[in-house]
């Protein structure tokens, strides 16, 4: 004794209404599993501490005020020391012709017997 398909579909509709689920007789992928989950945004936003005011923010807000950013000065001093030792960043190329010039200057390996 088989039950008609329309009767089964009606039963599924009622079941979905009772248990607050979506009725999807074709079983298509709708993404409801993801949409039912709690939103993660507020939890992630509350995990990180609020941004505090930095020296850079104060310097931007009051440009006429004479301020001293010790971290920035230390950073610039370190860069200058590295440049003196020859460990600084390389010079940036200015044009395509300049890069071709430097490519042709590479030394060719010579064999020593």
CSV table of C-alpha atoms in Angstrom, one decimal:
chain,number,residue,atom,x,y,z
A,1,UNK,CA,0.0,0.0,0.0
A,2,UNK,CA,1.7,3.1,-1.2
A,3,UNK,CA,1.0,6.7,-0.1
A,4,UNK,CA,0.6,9.4,-2.7
A,5,UNK,CA,3.5,11.8,-3.2
A,6,UNK,CA,1.3,14.9,-2.6
A,7,UNK,CA,0.3,13.5,0.8
A,8,UNK,CA,3.9,13.1,1.8
A,9,UNK,CA,4.7,16.6,0.6
A,10,UNK,CA,1.9,18.0,2.6
A,11,UNK,CA,3.2,16.2,5.7
A,12,UNK,CA,6.7,17.6,5.1
A,13,UNK,CA,5.2,21.1,4.8
A,14,UNK,CA,3.5,20.7,8.2
A,15,UNK,CA,6.6,19.2,9.7
A,16,UNK,CA,8.7,22.2,8.5
A,17,UNK,CA,6.2,24.6,9.9
A,18,UNK,CA,6.1,22.9,13.3
A,19,UNK,CA,9.9,22.6,13.7
A,20,UNK,CA,10.7,26.0,12.1
A,21,UNK,CA,12.8,24.6,9.2
A,22,UNK,CA,12.7,25.5,5.5
A,23,UNK,CA,10.6,23.4,3.1
A,24,UNK,CA,12.9,22.3,0.3
A,25,UNK,CA,11.3,19.3,-1.5
A,26,UNK,CA,13.9,19.5,-4.4
A,27,UNK,CA,16.7,19.4,-1.9
A,28,UNK,CA,18.5,22.3,-3.5
A,29,UNK,CA,21.5,23.9,-1.8
A,30,UNK,CA,20.2,27.1,-0.4
A,31,UNK,CA,22.8,28.0,2.3
A,32,UNK,CA,20.2,28.0,5.1
A,33,UNK,CA,22.7,26.2,7.4
A,34,UNK,CA,25.0,29.2,7.2
A,35,UNK,CA,22.2,31.7,7.4
A,36,UNK,CA,20.8,30.2,10.6
A,37,UNK,CA,24.1,30.5,12.5
A,38,UNK,CA,24.7,33.4,14.9
A,39,UNK,CA,26.5,36.4,13.4
A,40,UNK,CA,30.2,36.4,14.2
A,41,UNK,CA,30.9,40.1,13.6
A,42,UNK,CA,29.9,41.5,17.1
A,43,UNK,CA,31.9,38.7,18.8
A,44,UNK,CA,35.0,39.4,16.7
A,45,UNK,CA,34.7,43.2,17.2
A,46,UNK,CA,34.4,42.8,20.9
A,47,UNK,CA,37.5,40.5,21.1
A,48,UNK,CA,39.9,43.2,20.0
A,49,UNK,CA,40.5,46.2,22.3
A,50,UNK,CA,39.3,49.6,21.2
A,51,UNK,CA,41.9,51.7,19.4
A,52,UNK,CA,43.6,54.3,21.7
A,53,UNK,CA,45.1,57.6,20.6
A,54,UNK,CA,48.7,57.5,19.4
A,55,UNK,CA,51.3,60.2,19.0
A,56,UNK,CA,50.7,60.1,15.2
A,57,UNK,CA,47.0,60.8,15.8
A,58,UNK,CA,47.9,63.8,18.0
A,59,UNK,CA,50.4,65.1,15.5
A,60,UNK,CA,47.8,65.0,12.7
A,61,UNK,CA,45.2,66.6,14.9
A,62,UNK,CA,47.4,69.5,16.0
A,63,UNK,CA,50.1,70.1,13.4
A,64,UNK,CA,51.1,73.5,14.9
A,65,UNK,CA,51.9,71.9,18.2
A,66,UNK,CA,55.5,70.8,18.7
A,67,UNK,CA,55.5,67.1,19.5
A,68,UNK,CA,58.1,64.4,19.8
A,69,UNK,CA,57.4,60.8,18.6
A,70,UNK,CA,60.2,58.8,20.2
A,71,UNK,CA,59.3,55.5,18.3
A,72,UNK,CA,59.4,57.2,14.9
A,73,UNK,CA,62.8,58.9,15.8
A,74,UNK,CA,64.2,55.5,16.9
A,75,UNK,CA,63.0,53.9,13.6
A,76,UNK,CA,64.6,56.7,11.5
A,77,UNK,CA,67.8,56.4,13.5
A,78,UNK,CA,68.0,52.7,12.9
A,79,UNK,CA,67.4,53.1,9.2
A,80,UNK,CA,70.3,55.7,9.0
A,81,UNK,CA,72.6,53.3,10.9
A,82,UNK,CA,71.8,50.5,8.5
A,83,UNK,CA,72.4,52.7,5.5
A,84,UNK,CA,75.8,53.6,6.8
A,85,UNK,CA,76.7,49.9,7.1
A,86,UNK,CA,75.4,49.3,3.6
A,87,UNK,CA,72.5,47.2,4.8
A,88,UNK,CA,69.7,49.7,3.8
A,89,UNK,CA,67.0,49.3,1.2
A,90,UNK,CA,68.2,49.4,-2.4
A,91,UNK,CA,67.6,52.4,-4.6
A,92,UNK,CA,64.4,52.3,-6.6
A,93,UNK,CA,64.6,52.3,-10.3
A,94,UNK,CA,63.4,55.4,-12.1
A,95,UNK,CA,62.8,54.2,-15.6
A,96,UNK,CA,62.9,51.1,-17.8
A,97,UNK,CA,66.1,52.3,-19.6
A,98,UNK,CA,67.9,52.5,-16.3
A,99,UNK,CA,67.1,48.9,-15.4
A,100,UNK,CA,68.3,47.8,-18.8
A,101,UNK,CA,71.6,49.6,-18.2
A,102,UNK,CA,72.2,47.7,-14.9
A,103,UNK,CA,71.2,44.4,-16.4
A,104,UNK,CA,73.9,44.7,-19.1
A,105,UNK,CA,76.6,45.6,-16.5
A,106,UNK,CA,76.4,42.2,-14.8
A,107,UNK,CA,79.7,40.4,-14.8
A,108,UNK,CA,80.1,37.3,-16.9
A,109,UNK,CA,81.6,34.3,-15.1
A,110,UNK,CA,85.2,33.6,-16.1
A,111,UNK,CA,86.9,30.3,-15.8
A,112,UNK,CA,90.2,30.2,-13.8
A,113,UNK,CA,92.5,27.3,-14.6
